[in-house]
mmCIF file of C-alpha atoms in Angstrom:
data_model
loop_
_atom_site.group_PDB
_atom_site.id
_atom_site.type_symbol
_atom_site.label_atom_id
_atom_site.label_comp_id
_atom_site.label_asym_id
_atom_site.label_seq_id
_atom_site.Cartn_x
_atom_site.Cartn_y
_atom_site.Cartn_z
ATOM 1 C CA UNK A 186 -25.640 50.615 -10.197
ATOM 2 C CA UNK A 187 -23.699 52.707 -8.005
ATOM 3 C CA UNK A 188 -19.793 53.885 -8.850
ATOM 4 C CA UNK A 189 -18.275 51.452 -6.787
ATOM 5 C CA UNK A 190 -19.937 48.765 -8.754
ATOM 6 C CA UNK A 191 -19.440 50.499 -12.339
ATOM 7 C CA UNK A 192 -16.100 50.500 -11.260
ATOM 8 C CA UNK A 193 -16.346 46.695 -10.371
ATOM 9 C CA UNK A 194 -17.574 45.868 -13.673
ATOM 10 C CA UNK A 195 -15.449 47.670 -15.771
ATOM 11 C CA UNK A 196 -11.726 47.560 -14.169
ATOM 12 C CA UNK A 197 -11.714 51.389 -13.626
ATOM 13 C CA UNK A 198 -10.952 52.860 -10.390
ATOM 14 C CA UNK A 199 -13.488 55.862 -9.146
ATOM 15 C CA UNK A 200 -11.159 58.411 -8.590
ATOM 16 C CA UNK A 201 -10.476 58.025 -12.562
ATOM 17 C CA UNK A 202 -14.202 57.452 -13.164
ATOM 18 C CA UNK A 203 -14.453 60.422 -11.392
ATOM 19 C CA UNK A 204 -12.401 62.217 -13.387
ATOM 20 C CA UNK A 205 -13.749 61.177 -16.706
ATOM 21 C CA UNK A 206 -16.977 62.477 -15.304
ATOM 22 C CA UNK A 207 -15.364 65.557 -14.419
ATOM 23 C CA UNK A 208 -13.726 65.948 -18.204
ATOM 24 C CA UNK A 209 -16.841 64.850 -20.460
ATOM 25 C CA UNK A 210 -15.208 61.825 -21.057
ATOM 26 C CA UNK A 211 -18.085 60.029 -19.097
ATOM 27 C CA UNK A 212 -21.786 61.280 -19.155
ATOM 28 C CA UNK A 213 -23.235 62.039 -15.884
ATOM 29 C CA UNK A 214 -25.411 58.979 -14.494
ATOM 30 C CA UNK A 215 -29.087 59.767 -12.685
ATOM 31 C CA UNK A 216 -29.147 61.629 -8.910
ATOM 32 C CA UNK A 217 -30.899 59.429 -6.899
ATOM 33 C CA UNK A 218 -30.283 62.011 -3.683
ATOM 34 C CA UNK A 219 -27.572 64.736 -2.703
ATOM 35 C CA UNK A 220 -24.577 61.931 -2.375
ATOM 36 C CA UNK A 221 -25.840 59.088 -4.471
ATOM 37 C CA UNK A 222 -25.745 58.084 -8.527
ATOM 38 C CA UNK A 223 -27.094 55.931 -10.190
ATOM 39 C CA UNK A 224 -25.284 54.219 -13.574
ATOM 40 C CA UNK A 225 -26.339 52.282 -15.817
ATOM 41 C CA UNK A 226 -25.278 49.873 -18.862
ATOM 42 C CA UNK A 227 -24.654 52.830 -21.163
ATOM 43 C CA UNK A 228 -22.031 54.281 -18.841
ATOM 44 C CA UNK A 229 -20.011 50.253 -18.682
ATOM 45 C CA UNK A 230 -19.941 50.593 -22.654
ATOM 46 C CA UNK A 231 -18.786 54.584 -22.409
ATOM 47 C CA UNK A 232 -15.987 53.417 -20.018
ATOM 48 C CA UNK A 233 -15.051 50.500 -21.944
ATOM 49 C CA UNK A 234 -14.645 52.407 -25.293
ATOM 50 C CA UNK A 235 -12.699 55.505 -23.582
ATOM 51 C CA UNK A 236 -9.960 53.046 -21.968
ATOM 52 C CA UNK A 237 -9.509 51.129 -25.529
ATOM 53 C CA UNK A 238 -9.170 54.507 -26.679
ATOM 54 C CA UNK A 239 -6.757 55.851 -24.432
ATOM 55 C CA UNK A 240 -5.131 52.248 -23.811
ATOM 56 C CA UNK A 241 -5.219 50.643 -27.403
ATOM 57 C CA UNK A 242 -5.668 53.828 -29.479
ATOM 58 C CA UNK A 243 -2.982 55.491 -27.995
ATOM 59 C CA UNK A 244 -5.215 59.249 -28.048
ATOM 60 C CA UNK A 245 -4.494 61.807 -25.328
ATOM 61 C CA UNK A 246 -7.054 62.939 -22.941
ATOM 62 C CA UNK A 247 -7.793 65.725 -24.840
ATOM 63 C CA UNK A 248 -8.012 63.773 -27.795
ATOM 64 C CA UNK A 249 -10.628 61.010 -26.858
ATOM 65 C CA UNK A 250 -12.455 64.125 -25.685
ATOM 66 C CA UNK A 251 -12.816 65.988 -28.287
ATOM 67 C CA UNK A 252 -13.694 62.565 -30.230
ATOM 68 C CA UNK A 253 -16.250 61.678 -27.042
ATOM 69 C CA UNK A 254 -17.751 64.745 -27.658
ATOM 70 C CA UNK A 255 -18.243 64.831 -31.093
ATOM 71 C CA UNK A 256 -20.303 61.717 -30.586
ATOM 72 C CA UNK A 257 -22.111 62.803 -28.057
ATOM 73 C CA UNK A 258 -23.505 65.842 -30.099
ATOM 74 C CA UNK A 259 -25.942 65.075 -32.114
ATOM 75 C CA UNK A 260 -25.905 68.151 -34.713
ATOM 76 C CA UNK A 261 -22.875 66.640 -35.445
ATOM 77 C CA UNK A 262 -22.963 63.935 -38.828
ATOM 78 C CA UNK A 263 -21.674 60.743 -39.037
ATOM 79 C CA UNK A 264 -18.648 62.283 -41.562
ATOM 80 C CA UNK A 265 -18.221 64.619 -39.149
ATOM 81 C CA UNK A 266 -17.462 62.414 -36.380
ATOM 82 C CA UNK A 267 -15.265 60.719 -38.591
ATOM 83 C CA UNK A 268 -12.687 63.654 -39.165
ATOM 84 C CA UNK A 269 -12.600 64.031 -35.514
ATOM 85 C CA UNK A 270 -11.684 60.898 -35.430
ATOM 86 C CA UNK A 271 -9.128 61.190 -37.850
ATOM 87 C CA UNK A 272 -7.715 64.088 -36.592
ATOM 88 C CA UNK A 273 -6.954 62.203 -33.236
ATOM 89 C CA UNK A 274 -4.346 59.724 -34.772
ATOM 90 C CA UNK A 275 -2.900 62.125 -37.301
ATOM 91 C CA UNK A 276 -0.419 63.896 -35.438
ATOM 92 C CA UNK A 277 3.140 63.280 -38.083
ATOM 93 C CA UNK A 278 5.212 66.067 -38.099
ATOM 94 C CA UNK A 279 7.836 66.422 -40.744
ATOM 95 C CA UNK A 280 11.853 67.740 -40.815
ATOM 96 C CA UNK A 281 11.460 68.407 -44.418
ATOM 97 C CA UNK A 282 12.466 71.466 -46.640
ATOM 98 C CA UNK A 283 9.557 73.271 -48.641
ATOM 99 C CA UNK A 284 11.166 72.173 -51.754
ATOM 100 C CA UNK A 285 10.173 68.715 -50.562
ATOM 101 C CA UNK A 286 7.124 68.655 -49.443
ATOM 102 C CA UNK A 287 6.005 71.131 -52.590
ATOM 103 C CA UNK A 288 7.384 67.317 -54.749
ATOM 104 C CA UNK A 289 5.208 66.037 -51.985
ATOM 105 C CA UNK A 290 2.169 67.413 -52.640
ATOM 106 C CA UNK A 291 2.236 66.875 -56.025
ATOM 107 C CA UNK A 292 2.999 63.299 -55.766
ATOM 108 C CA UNK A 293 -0.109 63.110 -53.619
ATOM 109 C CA UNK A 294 -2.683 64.841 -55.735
ATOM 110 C CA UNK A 295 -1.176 62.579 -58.688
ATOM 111 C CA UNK A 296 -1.910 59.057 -56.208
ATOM 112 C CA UNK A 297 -5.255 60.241 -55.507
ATOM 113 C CA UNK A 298 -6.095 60.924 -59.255
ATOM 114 C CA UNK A 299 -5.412 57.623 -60.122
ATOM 115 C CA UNK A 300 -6.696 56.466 -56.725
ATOM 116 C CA UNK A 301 -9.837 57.793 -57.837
ATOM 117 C CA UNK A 302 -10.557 59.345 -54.558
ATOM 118 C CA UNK A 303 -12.496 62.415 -53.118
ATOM 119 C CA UNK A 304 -10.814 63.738 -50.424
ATOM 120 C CA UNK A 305 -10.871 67.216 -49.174
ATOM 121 C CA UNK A 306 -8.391 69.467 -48.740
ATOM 122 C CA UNK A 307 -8.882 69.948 -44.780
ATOM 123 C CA UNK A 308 -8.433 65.889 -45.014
ATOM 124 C CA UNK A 309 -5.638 65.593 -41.544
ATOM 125 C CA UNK A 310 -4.495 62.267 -43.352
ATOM 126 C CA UNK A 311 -3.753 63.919 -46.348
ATOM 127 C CA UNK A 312 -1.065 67.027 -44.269
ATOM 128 C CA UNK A 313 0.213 63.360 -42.927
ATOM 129 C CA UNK A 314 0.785 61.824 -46.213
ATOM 130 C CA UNK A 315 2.750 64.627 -47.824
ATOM 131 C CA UNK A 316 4.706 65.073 -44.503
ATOM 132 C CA UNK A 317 5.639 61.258 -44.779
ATOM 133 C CA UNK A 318 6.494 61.880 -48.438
ATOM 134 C CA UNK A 319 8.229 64.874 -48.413
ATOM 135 C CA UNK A 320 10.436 63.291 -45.222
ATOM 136 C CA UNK A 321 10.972 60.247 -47.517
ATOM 137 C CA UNK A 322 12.347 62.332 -50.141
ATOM 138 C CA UNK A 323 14.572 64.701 -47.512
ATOM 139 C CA UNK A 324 16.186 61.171 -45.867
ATOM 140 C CA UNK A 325 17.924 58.968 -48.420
ATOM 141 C CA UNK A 326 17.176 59.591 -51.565
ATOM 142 C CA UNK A 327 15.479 55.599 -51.834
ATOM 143 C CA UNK A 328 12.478 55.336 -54.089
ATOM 144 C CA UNK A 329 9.541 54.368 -52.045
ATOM 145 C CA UNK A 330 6.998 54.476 -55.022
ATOM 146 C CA UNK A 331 6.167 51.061 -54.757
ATOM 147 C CA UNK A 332 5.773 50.768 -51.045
ATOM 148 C CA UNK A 333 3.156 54.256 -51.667
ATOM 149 C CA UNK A 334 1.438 52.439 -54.384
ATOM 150 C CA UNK A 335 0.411 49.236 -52.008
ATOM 151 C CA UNK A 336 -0.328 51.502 -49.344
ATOM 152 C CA UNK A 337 -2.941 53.201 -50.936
ATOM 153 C CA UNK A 338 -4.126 49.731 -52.334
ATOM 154 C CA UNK A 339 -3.989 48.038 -48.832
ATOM 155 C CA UNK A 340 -5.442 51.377 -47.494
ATOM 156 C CA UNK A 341 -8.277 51.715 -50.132
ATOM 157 C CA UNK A 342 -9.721 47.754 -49.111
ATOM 158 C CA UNK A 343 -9.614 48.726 -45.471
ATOM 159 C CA UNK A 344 -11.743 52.176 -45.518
ATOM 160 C CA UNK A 345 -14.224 49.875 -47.803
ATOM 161 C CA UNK A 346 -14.471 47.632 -45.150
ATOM 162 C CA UNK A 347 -14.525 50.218 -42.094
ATOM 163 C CA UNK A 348 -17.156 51.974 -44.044
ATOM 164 C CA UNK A 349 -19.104 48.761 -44.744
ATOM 165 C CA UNK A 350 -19.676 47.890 -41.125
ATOM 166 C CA UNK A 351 -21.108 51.595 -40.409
ATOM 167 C CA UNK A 352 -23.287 50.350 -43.143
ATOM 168 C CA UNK A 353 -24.061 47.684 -41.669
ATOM 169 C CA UNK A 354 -24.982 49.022 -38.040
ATOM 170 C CA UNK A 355 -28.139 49.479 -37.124
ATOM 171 C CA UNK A 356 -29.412 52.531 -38.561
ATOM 172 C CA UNK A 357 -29.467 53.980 -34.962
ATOM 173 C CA UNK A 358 -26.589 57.671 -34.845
ATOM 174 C CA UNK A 359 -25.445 56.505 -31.617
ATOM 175 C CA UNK A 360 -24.171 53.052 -33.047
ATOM 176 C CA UNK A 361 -23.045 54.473 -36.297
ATOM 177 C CA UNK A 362 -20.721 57.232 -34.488
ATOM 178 C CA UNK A 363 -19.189 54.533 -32.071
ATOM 179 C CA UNK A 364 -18.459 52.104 -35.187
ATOM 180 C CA UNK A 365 -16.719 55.193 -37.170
ATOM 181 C CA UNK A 366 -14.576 56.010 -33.688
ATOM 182 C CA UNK A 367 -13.506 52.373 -32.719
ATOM 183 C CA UNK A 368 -13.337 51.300 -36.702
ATOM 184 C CA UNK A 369 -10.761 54.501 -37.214
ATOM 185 C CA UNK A 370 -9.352 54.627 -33.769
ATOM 186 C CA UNK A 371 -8.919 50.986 -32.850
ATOM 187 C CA UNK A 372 -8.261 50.193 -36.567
ATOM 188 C CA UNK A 373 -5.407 52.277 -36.979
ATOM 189 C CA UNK A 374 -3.689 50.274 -33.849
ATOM 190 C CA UNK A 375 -4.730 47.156 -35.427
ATOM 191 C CA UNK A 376 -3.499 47.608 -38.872
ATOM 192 C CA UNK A 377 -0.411 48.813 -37.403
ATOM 193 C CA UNK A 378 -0.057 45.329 -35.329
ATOM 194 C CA UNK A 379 -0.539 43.299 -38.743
ATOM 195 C CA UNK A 380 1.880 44.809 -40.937
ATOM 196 C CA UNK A 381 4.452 44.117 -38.127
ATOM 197 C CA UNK A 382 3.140 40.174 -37.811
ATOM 198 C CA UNK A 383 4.048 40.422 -41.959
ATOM 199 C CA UNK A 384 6.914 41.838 -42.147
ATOM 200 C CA UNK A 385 8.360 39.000 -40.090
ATOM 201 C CA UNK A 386 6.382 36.648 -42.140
ATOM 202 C CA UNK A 387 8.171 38.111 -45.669
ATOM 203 C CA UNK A 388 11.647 38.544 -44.012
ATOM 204 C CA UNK A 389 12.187 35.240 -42.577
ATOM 205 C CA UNK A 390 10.489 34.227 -46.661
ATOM 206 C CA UNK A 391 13.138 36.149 -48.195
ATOM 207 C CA UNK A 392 16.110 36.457 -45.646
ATOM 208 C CA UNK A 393 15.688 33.096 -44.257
ATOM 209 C CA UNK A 394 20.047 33.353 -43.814
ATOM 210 C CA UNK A 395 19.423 36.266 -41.589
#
């Protein structure tokens, strides 16, 4: 198909098709001659999981490129992939004194001891987690060990599950990669939309007078 009909099919103008070709975002389609390309179904998925990254994930430009592009190179493994992809929606940055995220840190290396986890130091969600910490501690002194605790629970079930469809994918790198982008990217944004749906559900439960 040629752009104007890539466009067609997937909602994207060309001048921003042309730029996503221009920033790696997009892979180049097939010269038929010295003005005309050819694209095919493999650049309608591309574009379709670049805008629900930009649109639904919420990742800059530079962002879903350096995530585009760790997909697209295949020296790269699939846990690889996966920390760009983490890195992409971890962006929290603290106002907290060293005193409190030192607490911080602690408190985090205790959760994932009894977690039972394995997670690297060069982890992005784990510079995240003790900057959330730490800022809970600098703000108002409330005890948020509870809400931490269920976090970690809720967020325990959900990598299960985001690492049981990559399990289930076809076998095939290409497929795996996408499912680890769109499972972390998208699934971030989704999660998010949830726990807003049930914290209305619990308030109007609890605080029905309200």
């Amino acid at each position: 198909m040629r752009v104007g009909r890539l466009s067609e099919r997937t909602g994207v103008p060309i001048a921003t098709i042309k730029y996503y070709l221009r920033t790696g975002l997009l892979h180049a389609g097939l010269p038929t001659s010295r003005t005309q390309t050819e694209y095919d179904e493999s650049h309608v998925r591309r574009l379709t999981l670049v805008r629900a990254l930009l649109d639904i994930g919420g990742l800059s430009i530079a962002h879903a490129t350096e995530v585009i592009a760790a997909m697209d190179d295949e020296s790269t493994s699939v846990n690889e992939v996966l920390s760009a992809a983490q890195r992409s929606v971890s962006g929290f940055v603290a106002a907290a004194t060293a005193v409190d995220r030192q607490s911080a840190e602690l408190a985090l290396d205790e959760l994932v001891l009894r977690q039972g986890w394995q997670v690297s130091a060069g982890n992005p969600g784990r510079a995240a987690a003790v900057d959330v910490l730490a800022t809970f501690q600098h703000l108002d002194g409330t005890d948020y060990s509870d809400l931490v605790r269920a976090a970690a629970m809720a967020a325990d079930v959900v990598a299960e599950a985001d690492l049981q469809l990559v399990r289930d994918s076809d076998g095939e790198r290409d497929q795996m990669v996408e499912t680890v982008v769109t499972g972390t990217v998208l699934g971030d944004a989704l999660i998010l939309a949830l726990r807003r749906m049930a914290q209305e559900h619990h308030a109007r439960k609890q605080y029905p007078q309200l």
